[in-house]
GROMACS .gro file of C-alpha atoms in nm:
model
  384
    1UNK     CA    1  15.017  -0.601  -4.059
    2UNK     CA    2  14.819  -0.796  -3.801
    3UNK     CA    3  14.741  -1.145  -3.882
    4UNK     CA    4  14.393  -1.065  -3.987
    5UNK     CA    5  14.496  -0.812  -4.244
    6UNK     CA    6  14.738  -1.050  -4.372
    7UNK     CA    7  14.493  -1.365  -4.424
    8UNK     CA    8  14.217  -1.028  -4.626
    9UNK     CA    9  14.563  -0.983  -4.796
   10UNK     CA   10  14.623  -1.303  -4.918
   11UNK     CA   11  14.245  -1.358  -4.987
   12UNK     CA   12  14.245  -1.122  -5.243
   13UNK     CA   13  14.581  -1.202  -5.408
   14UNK     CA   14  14.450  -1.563  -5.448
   15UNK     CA   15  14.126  -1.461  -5.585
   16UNK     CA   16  14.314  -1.215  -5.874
   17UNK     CA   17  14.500  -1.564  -5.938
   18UNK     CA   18  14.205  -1.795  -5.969
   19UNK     CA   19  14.013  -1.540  -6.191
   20UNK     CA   20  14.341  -1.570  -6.414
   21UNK     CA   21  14.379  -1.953  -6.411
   22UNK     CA   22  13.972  -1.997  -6.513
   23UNK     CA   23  14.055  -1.732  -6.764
   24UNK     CA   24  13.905  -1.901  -7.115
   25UNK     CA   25  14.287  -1.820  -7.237
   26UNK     CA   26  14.379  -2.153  -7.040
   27UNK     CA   27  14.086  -2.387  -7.078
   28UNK     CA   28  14.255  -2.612  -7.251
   29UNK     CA   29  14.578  -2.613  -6.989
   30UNK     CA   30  14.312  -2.675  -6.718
   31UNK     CA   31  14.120  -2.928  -6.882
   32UNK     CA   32  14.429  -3.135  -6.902
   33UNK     CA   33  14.500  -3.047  -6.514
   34UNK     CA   34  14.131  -3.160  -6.432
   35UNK     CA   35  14.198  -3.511  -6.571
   36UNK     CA   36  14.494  -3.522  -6.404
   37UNK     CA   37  14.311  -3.487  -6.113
   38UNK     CA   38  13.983  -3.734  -6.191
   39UNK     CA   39  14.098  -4.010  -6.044
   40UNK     CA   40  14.205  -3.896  -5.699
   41UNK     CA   41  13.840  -3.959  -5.538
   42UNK     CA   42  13.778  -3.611  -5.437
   43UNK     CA   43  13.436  -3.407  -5.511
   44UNK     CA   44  13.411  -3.232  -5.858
   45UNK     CA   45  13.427  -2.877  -5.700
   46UNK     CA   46  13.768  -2.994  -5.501
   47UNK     CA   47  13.872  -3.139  -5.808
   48UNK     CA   48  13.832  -2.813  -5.976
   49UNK     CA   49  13.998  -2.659  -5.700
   50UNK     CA   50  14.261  -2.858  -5.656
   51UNK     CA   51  14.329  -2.845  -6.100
   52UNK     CA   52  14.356  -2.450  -6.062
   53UNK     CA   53  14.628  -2.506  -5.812
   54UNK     CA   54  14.865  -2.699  -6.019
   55UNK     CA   55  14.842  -2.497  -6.295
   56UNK     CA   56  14.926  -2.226  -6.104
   57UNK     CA   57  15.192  -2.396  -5.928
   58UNK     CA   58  15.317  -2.667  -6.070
   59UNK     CA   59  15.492  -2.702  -6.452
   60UNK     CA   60  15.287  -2.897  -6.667
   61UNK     CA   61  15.314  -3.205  -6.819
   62UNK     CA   62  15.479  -3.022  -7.147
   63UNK     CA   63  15.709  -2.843  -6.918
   64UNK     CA   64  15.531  -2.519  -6.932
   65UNK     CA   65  15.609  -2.265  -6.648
   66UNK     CA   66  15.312  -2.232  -6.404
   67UNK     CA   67  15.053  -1.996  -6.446
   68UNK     CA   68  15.210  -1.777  -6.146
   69UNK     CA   69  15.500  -1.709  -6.311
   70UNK     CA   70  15.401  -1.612  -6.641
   71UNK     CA   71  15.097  -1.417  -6.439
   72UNK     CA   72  15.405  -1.204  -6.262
   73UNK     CA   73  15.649  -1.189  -6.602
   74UNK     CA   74  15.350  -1.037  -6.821
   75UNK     CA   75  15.164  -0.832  -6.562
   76UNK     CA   76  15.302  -0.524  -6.520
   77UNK     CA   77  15.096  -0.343  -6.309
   78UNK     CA   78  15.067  -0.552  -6.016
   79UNK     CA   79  15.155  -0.351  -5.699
   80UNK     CA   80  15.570  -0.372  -5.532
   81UNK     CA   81  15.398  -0.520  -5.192
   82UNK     CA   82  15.189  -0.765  -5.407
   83UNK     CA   83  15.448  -0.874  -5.610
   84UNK     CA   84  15.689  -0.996  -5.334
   85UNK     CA   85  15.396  -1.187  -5.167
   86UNK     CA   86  15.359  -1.369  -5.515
   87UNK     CA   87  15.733  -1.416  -5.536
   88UNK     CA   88  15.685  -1.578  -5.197
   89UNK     CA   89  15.443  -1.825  -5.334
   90UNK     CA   90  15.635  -1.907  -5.654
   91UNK     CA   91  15.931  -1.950  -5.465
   92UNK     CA   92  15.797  -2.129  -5.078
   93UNK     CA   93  15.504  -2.288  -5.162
   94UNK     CA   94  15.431  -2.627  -4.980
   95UNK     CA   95  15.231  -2.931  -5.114
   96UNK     CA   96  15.179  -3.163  -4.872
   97UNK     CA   97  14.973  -3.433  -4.669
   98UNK     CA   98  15.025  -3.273  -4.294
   99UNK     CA   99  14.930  -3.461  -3.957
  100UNK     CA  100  14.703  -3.185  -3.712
  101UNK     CA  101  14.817  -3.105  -3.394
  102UNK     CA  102  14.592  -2.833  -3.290
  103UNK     CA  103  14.390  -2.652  -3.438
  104UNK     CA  104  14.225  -2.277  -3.287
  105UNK     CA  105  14.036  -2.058  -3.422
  106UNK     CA  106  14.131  -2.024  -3.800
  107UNK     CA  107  14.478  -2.128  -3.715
  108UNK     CA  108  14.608  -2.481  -3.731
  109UNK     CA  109  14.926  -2.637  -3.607
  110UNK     CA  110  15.008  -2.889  -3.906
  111UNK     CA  111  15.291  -3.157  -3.919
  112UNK     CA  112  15.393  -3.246  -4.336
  113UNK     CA  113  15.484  -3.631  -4.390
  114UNK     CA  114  15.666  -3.543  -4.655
  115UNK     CA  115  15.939  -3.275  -4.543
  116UNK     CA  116  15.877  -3.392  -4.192
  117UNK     CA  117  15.829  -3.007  -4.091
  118UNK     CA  118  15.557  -2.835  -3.815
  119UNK     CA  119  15.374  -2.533  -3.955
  120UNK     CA  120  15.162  -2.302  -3.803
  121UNK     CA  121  14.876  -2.211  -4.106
  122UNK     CA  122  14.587  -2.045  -4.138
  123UNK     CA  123  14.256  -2.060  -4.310
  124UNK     CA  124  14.193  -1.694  -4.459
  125UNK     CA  125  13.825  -1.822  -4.480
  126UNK     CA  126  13.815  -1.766  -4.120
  127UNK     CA  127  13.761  -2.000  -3.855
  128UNK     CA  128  13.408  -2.195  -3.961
  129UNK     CA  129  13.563  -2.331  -4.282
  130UNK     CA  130  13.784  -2.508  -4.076
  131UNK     CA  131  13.584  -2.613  -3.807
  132UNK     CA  132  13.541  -2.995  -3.943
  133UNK     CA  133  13.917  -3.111  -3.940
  134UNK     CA  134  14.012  -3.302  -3.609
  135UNK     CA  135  14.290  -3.320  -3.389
  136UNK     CA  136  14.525  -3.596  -3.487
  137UNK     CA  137  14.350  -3.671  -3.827
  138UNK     CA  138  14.550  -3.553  -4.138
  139UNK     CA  139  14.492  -3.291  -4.447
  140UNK     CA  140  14.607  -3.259  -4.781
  141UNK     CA  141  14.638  -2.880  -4.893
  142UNK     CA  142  14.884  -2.667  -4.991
  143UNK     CA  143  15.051  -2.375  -4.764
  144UNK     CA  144  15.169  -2.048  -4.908
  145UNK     CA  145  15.367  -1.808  -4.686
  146UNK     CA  146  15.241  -1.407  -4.635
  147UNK     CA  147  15.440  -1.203  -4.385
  148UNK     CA  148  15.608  -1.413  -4.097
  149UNK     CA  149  15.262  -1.689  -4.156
  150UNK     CA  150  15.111  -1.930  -4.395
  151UNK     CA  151  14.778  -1.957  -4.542
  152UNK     CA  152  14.588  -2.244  -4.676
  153UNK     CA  153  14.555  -2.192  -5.066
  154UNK     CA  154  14.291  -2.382  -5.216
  155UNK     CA  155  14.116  -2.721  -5.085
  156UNK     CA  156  14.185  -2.920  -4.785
  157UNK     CA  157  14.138  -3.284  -4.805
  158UNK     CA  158  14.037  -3.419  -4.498
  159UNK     CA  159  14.153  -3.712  -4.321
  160UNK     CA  160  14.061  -3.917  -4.002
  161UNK     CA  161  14.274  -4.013  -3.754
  162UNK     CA  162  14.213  -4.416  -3.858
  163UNK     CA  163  14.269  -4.318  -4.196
  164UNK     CA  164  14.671  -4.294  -4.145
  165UNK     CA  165  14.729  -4.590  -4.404
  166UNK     CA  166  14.595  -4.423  -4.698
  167UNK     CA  167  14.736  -4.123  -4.586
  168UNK     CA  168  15.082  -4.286  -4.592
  169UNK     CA  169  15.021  -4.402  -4.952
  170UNK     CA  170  14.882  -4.052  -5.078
  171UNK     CA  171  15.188  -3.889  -4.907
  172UNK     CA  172  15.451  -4.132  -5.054
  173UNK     CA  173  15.218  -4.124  -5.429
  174UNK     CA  174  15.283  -3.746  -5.358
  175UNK     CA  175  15.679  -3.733  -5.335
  176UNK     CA  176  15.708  -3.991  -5.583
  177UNK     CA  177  15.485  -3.749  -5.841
  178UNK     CA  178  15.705  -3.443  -5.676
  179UNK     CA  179  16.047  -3.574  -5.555
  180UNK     CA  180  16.173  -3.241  -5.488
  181UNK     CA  181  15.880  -3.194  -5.191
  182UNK     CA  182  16.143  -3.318  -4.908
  183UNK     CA  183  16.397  -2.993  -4.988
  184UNK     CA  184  16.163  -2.793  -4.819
  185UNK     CA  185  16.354  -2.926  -4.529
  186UNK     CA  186  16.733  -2.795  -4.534
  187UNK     CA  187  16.875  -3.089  -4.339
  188UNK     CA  188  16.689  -3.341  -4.659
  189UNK     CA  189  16.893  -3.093  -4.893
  190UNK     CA  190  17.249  -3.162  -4.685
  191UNK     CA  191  17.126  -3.565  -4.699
  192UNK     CA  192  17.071  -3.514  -5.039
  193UNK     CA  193  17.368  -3.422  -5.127
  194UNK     CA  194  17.559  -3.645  -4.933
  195UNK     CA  195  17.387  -3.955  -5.084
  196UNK     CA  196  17.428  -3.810  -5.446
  197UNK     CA  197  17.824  -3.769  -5.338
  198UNK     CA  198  17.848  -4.113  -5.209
  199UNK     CA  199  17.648  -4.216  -5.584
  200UNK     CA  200  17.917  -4.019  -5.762
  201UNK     CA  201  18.212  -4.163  -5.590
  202UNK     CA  202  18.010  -4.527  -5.707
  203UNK     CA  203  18.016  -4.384  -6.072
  204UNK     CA  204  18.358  -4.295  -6.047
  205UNK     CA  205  18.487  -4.641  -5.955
  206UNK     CA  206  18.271  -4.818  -6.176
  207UNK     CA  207  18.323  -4.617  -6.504
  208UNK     CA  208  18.651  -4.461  -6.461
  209UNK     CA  209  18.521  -4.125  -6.534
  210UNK     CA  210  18.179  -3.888  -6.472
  211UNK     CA  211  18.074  -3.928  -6.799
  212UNK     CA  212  18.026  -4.264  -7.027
  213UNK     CA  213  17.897  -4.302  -7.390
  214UNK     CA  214  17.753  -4.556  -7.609
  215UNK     CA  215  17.442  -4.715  -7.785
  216UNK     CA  216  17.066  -4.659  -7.555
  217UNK     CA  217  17.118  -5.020  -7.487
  218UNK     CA  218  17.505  -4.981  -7.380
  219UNK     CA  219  17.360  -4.691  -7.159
  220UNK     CA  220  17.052  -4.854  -7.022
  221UNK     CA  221  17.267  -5.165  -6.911
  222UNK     CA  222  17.489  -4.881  -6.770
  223UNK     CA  223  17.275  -4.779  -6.590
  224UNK     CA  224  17.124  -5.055  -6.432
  225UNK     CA  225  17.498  -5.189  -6.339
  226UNK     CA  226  17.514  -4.848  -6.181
  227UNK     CA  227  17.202  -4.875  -5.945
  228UNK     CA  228  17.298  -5.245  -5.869
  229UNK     CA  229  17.608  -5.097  -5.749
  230UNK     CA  230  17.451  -4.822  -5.501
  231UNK     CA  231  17.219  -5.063  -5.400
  232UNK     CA  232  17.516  -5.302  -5.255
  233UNK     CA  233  17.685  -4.991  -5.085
  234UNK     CA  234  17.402  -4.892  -4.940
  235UNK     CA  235  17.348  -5.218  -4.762
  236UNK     CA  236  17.711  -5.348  -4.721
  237UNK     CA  237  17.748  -5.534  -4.437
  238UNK     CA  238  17.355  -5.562  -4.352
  239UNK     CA  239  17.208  -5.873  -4.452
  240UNK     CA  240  16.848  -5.807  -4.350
  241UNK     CA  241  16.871  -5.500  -4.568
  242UNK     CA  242  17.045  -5.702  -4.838
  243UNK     CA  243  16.725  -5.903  -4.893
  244UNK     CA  244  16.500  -5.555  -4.982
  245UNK     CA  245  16.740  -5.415  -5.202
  246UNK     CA  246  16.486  -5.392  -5.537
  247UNK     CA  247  16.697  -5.515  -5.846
  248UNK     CA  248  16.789  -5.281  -6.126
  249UNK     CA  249  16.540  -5.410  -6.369
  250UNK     CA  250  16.263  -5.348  -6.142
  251UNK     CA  251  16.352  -4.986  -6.074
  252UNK     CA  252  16.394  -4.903  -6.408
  253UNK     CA  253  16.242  -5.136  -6.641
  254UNK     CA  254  16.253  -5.149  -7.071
  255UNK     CA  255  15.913  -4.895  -7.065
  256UNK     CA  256  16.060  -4.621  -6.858
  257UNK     CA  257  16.307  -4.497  -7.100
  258UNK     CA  258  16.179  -4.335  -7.365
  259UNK     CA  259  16.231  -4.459  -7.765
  260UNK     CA  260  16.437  -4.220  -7.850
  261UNK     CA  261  16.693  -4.304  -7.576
  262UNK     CA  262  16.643  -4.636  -7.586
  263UNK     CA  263  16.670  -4.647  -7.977
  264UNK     CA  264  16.961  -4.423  -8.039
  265UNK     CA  265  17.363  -4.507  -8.123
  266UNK     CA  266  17.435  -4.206  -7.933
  267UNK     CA  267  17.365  -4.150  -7.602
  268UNK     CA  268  17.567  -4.010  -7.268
  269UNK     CA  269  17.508  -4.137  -6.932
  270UNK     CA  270  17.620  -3.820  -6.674
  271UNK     CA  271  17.731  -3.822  -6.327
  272UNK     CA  272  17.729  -3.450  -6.163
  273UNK     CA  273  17.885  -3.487  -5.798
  274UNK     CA  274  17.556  -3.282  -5.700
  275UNK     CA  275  17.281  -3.313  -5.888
  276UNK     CA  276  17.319  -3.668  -5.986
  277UNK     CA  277  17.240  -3.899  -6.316
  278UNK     CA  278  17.104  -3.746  -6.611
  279UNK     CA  279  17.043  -3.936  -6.961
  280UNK     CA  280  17.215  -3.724  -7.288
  281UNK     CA  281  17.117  -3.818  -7.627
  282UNK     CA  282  17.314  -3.733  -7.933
  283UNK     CA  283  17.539  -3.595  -7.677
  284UNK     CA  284  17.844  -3.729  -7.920
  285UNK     CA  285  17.701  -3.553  -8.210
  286UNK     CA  286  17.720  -3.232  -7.955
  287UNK     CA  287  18.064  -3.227  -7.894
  288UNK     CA  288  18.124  -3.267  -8.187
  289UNK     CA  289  18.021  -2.951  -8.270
  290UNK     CA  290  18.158  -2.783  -7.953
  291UNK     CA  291  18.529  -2.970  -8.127
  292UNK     CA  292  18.431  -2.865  -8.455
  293UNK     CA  293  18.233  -2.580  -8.490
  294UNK     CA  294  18.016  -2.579  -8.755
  295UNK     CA  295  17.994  -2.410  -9.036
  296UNK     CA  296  17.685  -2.154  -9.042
  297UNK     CA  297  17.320  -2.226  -8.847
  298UNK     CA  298  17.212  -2.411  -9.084
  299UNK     CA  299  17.444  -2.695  -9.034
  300UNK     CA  300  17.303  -3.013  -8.870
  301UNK     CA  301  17.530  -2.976  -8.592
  302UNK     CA  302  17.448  -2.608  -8.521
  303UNK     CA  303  17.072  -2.725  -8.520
  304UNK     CA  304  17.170  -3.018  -8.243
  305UNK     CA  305  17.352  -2.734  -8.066
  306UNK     CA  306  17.093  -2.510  -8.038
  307UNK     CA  307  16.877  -2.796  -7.947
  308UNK     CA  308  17.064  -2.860  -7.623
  309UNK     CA  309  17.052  -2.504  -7.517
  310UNK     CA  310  16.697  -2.484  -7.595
  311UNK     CA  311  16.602  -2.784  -7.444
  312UNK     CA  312  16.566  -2.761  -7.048
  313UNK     CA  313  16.587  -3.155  -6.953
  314UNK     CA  314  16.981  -3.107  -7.076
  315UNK     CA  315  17.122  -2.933  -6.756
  316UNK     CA  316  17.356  -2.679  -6.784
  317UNK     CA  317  17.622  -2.767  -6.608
  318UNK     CA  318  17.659  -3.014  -6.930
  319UNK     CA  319  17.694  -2.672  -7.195
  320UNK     CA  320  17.942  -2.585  -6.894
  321UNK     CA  321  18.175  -2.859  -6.919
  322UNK     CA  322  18.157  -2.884  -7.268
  323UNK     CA  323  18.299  -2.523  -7.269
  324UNK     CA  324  18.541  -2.593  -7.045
  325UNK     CA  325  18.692  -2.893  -7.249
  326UNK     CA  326  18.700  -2.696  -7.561
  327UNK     CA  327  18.776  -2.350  -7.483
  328UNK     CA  328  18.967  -2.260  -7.777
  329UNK     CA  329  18.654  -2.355  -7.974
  330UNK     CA  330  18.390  -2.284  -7.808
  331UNK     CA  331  18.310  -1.924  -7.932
  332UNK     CA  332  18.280  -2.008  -8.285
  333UNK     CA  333  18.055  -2.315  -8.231
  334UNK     CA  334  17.795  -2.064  -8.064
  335UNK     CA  335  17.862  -1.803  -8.312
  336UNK     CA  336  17.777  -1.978  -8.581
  337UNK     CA  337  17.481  -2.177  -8.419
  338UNK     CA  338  17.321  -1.887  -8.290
  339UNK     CA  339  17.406  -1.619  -8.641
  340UNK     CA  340  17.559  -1.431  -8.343
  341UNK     CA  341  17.909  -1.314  -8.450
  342UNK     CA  342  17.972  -1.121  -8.136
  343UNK     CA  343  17.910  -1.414  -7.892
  344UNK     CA  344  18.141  -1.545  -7.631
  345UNK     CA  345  18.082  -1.760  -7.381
  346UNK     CA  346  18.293  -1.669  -7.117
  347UNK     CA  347  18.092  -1.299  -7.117
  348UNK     CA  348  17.776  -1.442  -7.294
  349UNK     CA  349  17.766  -1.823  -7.154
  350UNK     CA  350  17.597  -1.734  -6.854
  351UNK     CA  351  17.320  -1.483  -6.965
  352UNK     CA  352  17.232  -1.746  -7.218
  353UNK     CA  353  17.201  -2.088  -6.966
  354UNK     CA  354  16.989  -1.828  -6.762
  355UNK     CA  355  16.762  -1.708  -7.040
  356UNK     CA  356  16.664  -2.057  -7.096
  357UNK     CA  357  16.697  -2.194  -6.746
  358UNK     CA  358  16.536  -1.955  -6.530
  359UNK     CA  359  16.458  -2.161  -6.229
  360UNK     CA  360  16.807  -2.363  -6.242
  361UNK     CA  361  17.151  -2.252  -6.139
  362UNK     CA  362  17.353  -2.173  -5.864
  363UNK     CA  363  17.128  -2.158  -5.504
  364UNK     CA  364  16.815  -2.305  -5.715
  365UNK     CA  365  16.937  -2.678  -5.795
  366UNK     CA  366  16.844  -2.940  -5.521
  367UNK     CA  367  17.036  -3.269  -5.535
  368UNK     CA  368  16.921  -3.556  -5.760
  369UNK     CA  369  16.825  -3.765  -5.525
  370UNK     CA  370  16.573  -3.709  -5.311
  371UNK     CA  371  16.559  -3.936  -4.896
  372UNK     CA  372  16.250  -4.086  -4.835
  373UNK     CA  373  16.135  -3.987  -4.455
  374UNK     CA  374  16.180  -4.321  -4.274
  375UNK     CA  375  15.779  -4.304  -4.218
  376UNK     CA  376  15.684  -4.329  -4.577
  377UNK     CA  377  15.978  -4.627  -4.728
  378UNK     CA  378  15.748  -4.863  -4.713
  379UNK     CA  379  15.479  -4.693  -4.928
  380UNK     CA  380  15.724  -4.575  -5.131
  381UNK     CA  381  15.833  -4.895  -5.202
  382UNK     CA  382  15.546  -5.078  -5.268
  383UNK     CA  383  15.449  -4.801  -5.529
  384UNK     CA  384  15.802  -4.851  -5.718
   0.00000   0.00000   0.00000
């Protein structure tokens, strides 16, 4: 197709999706999104706009897949062609505040803050809709790719040229609300990684081990002794840097963890070489059942077992190494908390983590930690 019939395509594609998102079926999903999106200063109608998009995008605040996806799992008649542009979208759609470069016709040449990236877009509006954003001002929008382009989907914020310190802070509020933005950008993902390496290699010498228990308050102190301790090797041997580090406290202060964490006499703080820190409570009480299976589904143990596969904050690289260290025990513990005689994990493990993880797993995890582009630490900064 010529570029033309690609923007009609993706016209009508996005159309079939905004008729589904205003459906009265999810009024109450994007009544929620439109408050979310109140107090960002924008018009009603680009609020509105701008609502639709998230939902449709985004996971929602209860962890809910985005309306794409469950529009492509229960629709079953949409066309082959049509469905692998809308796996395009799900899968390479960019948020982002962009700096313009050019701008012809109903294309523009757009630079994103965030992933620090140049892409060519276009407005499948046409030219006219477009006609108001300047050369080297800035735009908020969202880009989704169709054939070897990308289209604007949705609103475009506009943004003048003097405007570039509130764009910094609405770029930087954006990655902080969306860490994962900057893995657009496969050189982030390699610095990603390496930082979350160098963090694990940190955990290791501090803790002995990847994994450390105790009370919410043993783990929260953990913790914080932990990001003290990145902090210094990040600036070792830089004393200007030394004096910016932000203290422990400060980056994650008593109100960030929730109650339950904070509360509990069992909780895990975990280290994956990858994908970085992630908080585990009752995670005692879950071995133990991996140790000892238990004795039917209804057992308290089977329930917290079940719980941990169900629930999608508990990565599963954690049900993986739990497996691992008890392989002689393993089987039963899921047979019995899932009434599934049959089960084993070594055949059944994986269909399972997948079933409940769809959009995690191997080629689909980014690192845990996510590099600020040197542009936006400052903003960032001041926002923590």
């Amino acid at each position: 197709m010529g570029v033309d019939e690609l923007l009609d395509q993706a016209g009508n594609l996005k159309e079939a999706l905004v008729d589904y998102a205003s459906s009265p079926g999810f009024a109450r999903r994007l009544s929620q999104a439109l408050s979310d999106f109140s107090g960002l200063g924008s018009a009603a109608h680009d609020q509105w706009a701008e609502a639709v998009e998230s939902l449709l995008y985004d996971p929602d605040q209860d962890g809910r897949e985005p309306l794409l996806d469950r529009y492509l799992r229960t629709n079953k008649t949409i066309a082959p062609e049509e469905r692998l542009v809308y796996e395009g979208w799900r899968e390479r759609n960019v948020i982002g505040v962009f700096r313009v470069d050019a701008r012809k016709g109903a294309r523009l040449s757009l630079h994103n803050l965030i992933d620090e990236m140049d892409y060519p877009a276009y407005a499948t509006v046409g030219a006219e809709a477009i006609s108001v954003v300047q050369r080297g001002g800035y735009v908020m929008t969202r880009l989704v790719p169709i054939g070897d382009i990308w289209t604007i989907s949705g609103t475009i914020r506009l943004f003048g040229p003097r405007d570039l310190p509130g764009v910094k802070t609405l770029a930087a509020s954006l990655l902080k609300r969306f860490p994962t933005l900057v893995f657009n950008n496969p050189a982030n993902v390699e610095q990603g990684r390496r930082i979350v390496g160098e963090h694990h290699t940190t955990f290791l010498n501090l803790f002995g081990a990847h994994i450390v228990s105790g009370t919410g308050a043993d783990i929260i102190a953990a913790y914080r002794g932990f990001l003290n301790a990145c902090n210094q090797a990040s600036v070792a041997g830089d004393s200007e840097a030394s004096a910016l580090v932000t203290a422990a406290e400060q980056i994650a202060p008593d109100d960030s963890f929730p109650p339950d964490l904070a509360e509990s006499d069992d909780v895990a703080l975990y280290h994956h070489p990858q994908m970085g820190v992630s908080f585990l409570v009752c995670y005692g009480q879950v071995e133990g059942a991996y140790r000892t299976p238990p004795a039917d589904a209804e057992d308290p143990a089977a329930e917290l077992l079940r719980g941990y596969v169900e629930d999608k904050t508990v990565p599963g690289y954690v049900l993986e190494d739990l497996a691992a260290k008890y392989p002689d025990t393993v089987d039963a513990a899921y047979q019995a908390a899932l009434s599934n005689p049959g089960f084993r994990w070594e055949l059944d493990g994986a269909a399972l983590l997948r079933r409940h993880r769809p959009n995690s797993g191997p080629g689909k995890d980014v690192p845990g930690v996510s590099p600020v582009p040197s542009s936006l630490i400052d903003e960032y900064r001041r926002l923590s």
